[in-house]
Tab-separated table of C-alpha atoms in Angstrom:
chain	number	residue	atom	x	y	z
A	1	GLU	CA	-0.355	8.934	10.439
A	2	ASP	CA	0.675	6.369	13.678
A	3	ALA	CA	-1.848	7.025	15.921
A	4	TYR	CA	-4.792	7.301	13.152
A	5	LEU	CA	-2.868	3.663	12.807
A	6	ALA	CA	-2.807	2.140	15.576
A	7	ASP	CA	-6.446	3.420	15.866
A	8	LEU	CA	-7.397	2.050	12.890
A	9	ALA	CA	-5.547	-1.107	14.194
A	10	GLY	CA	-7.659	-0.775	17.827
A	11	VAL	CA	-3.883	-1.108	19.116
A	12	GLU	CA	-1.790	1.368	21.403
A	13	ARG	CA	1.151	0.440	19.899
A	14	LEU	CA	1.778	-0.326	16.149
A	15	CYS	CA	4.169	-2.926	16.703
A	16	ASP	CA	1.550	-5.156	18.412
A	17	ALA	CA	-0.709	-4.359	15.765
A	18	THR	CA	-2.019	-7.870	14.109
A	19	SER	CA	-5.048	-7.122	11.605
A	20	LEU	CA	-5.342	-4.194	9.526
A	21	ARG	CA	-8.876	-3.067	7.548
A	22	ALA	CA	-8.550	-0.608	5.743
A	23	GLN	CA	-9.440	1.457	2.660
A	24	VAL	CA	-6.838	3.571	0.678
A	25	ASN	CA	-5.655	5.071	-2.855
A	26	THR	CA	-2.468	3.881	-3.705
A	27	GLY	CA	-2.844	7.369	-6.601
A	28	LEU	CA	-3.032	9.576	-3.914
A	29	VAL	CA	-1.252	8.689	-0.677
A	30	THR	CA	1.438	6.481	-1.161
A	31	VAL	CA	1.441	3.481	1.900
A	32	ALA	CA	4.773	1.577	1.472
A	33	HIS	CA	5.892	3.232	4.633
A	34	VAL	CA	3.712	1.680	6.243
A	35	GLY	CA	4.645	-1.817	6.576
A	36	PRO	CA	8.058	-1.429	8.447
A	37	LYS	CA	6.034	0.734	11.107
A	38	LEU	CA	3.932	-2.536	11.456
A	39	PRO	CA	5.652	-5.455	12.057
A	40	SER	CA	3.099	-7.718	13.476
A	41	LEU	CA	0.524	-7.463	11.391
A	42	THR	CA	0.062	-11.341	10.130
A	43	GLU	CA	-3.446	-9.977	8.588
A	44	LEU	CA	-4.323	-6.780	5.849
A	45	ASN	CA	-7.766	-5.821	4.246
A	46	LEU	CA	-7.454	-3.671	1.746
A	47	THR	CA	-11.583	-4.716	-0.337
A	48	GLY	CA	-12.354	-1.316	-2.278
A	49	SER	CA	-9.693	0.392	-2.113
A	50	VAL	CA	-7.650	2.167	-4.899
A	51	LEU	CA	-4.121	-0.084	-5.424
A	52	GLU	CA	-2.756	0.158	-8.536
A	53	SER	CA	-0.086	-2.517	-7.950
A	54	VAL	CA	0.567	-4.730	-4.344
A	55	ARG	CA	3.602	-3.109	-5.712
A	56	ASP	CA	1.915	0.025	-3.807
A	57	LEU	CA	2.263	-1.890	-0.269
A	58	GLY	CA	6.222	-2.010	-0.848
A	59	THR	CA	7.883	-5.101	0.686
A	60	GLY	CA	7.816	-4.713	4.650
A	61	PHE	CA	4.681	-7.007	5.251
A	62	ARG	CA	6.752	-10.012	5.664
A	63	LEU	CA	5.510	-11.345	8.268
A	64	LEU	CA	1.410	-10.924	6.343
A	65	GLN	CA	0.563	-14.281	6.190
A	66	VAL	CA	-3.091	-13.412	4.504
A	67	LEU	CA	-4.093	-10.212	2.068
A	68	TRP	CA	-7.737	-9.183	1.355
A	69	VAL	CA	-7.286	-7.183	-1.988
A	70	ALA	CA	-10.253	-7.646	-3.912
A	71	GLN	CA	-12.421	-4.543	-6.046
A	72	CYS	CA	-8.361	-2.940	-5.724
A	73	GLY	CA	-8.990	-2.268	-9.645
A	74	LEU	CA	-5.424	-4.847	-10.076
A	75	ARG	CA	-4.209	-6.029	-13.432
A	76	ASP	CA	-1.947	-8.113	-12.205
A	77	LEU	CA	-0.759	-9.761	-9.011
A	78	ASP	CA	3.317	-7.944	-9.452
A	79	GLY	CA	4.862	-7.574	-6.321
A	80	LEU	CA	4.016	-10.187	-3.395
A	81	SER	CA	7.332	-11.900	-4.185
A	82	GLY	CA	7.492	-9.066	-0.664
A	83	MET	CA	5.136	-11.158	0.588
A	84	PRO	CA	7.352	-13.779	1.516
A	85	SER	CA	5.032	-16.121	4.599
A	86	LEU	CA	1.423	-15.415	2.535
A	87	ARG	CA	-0.732	-18.583	2.892
A	88	GLU	CA	-4.432	-16.774	2.110
A	89	LEU	CA	-4.865	-14.459	-1.239
A	90	TYR	CA	-8.337	-12.772	-1.146
A	91	ALA	CA	-7.978	-10.550	-4.813
A	92	SER	CA	-11.449	-11.073	-6.037
A	93	TYR	CA	-12.924	-8.825	-8.862
A	94	ASN	CA	-10.224	-7.455	-9.855
A	95	ASP	CA	-8.541	-6.762	-13.905
A	96	ILE	CA	-6.161	-9.825	-13.122
A	97	ALA	CA	-5.516	-11.897	-17.049
A	98	ASP	CA	-2.106	-13.450	-15.109
A	99	VAL	CA	-1.136	-14.773	-12.219
A	100	HIS	CA	2.499	-15.635	-12.637
A	101	ALA	CA	3.356	-13.421	-9.591
A	102	LEU	CA	1.522	-16.241	-7.115
A	103	ASP	CA	4.893	-18.320	-8.152
A	104	ALA	CA	6.755	-16.319	-5.794
A	105	CYS	CA	4.799	-17.592	-2.697
A	106	GLY	CA	5.325	-20.593	-1.789
A	107	GLU	CA	3.290	-20.435	1.290
A	108	LEU	CA	-0.007	-20.247	-0.455
A	109	GLU	CA	-2.883	-22.202	0.791
A	110	VAL	CA	-6.141	-20.012	-0.381
A	111	LEU	CA	-7.092	-18.285	-3.530
A	112	ASP	CA	-9.684	-16.180	-4.605
A	113	VAL	CA	-9.955	-15.040	-7.817
A	114	GLU	CA	-13.478	-15.370	-8.496
A	115	GLY	CA	-14.800	-12.470	-11.502
A	116	ASN	CA	-11.112	-11.683	-12.935
A	117	CYS	CA	-10.250	-11.732	-16.874
A	118	MET	CA	-8.045	-14.481	-16.505
A	119	VAL	CA	-8.330	-16.866	-19.371
A	120	GLU	CA	-7.899	-20.915	-19.225
A	121	PRO	CA	-5.340	-22.252	-22.078
């Protein structure tokens, strides 16, 4: 698995990876253990994945600054508190109705939630 991740990230050593693009189905595969293996990761693109929850990604992405989770079937953004360095979130075209989880994202500068189910008050 480590060799596969390194190949996806285009690095020889996982600790050197700063970005990763992958498609996963967290209903079939556990990915919570991946974050600690990629301690330098700042960009993660999971567009088109099947994510039951952001929580499925675990709490190991402490330095992550950019997260793409567009078209992943997400219903909420719970779990973002495990990514305290997050500056950009691209979560378009999901089923997100509530963005209260963003309250935990004090560093967030860019937010894309186009095509979700949110209702303006």
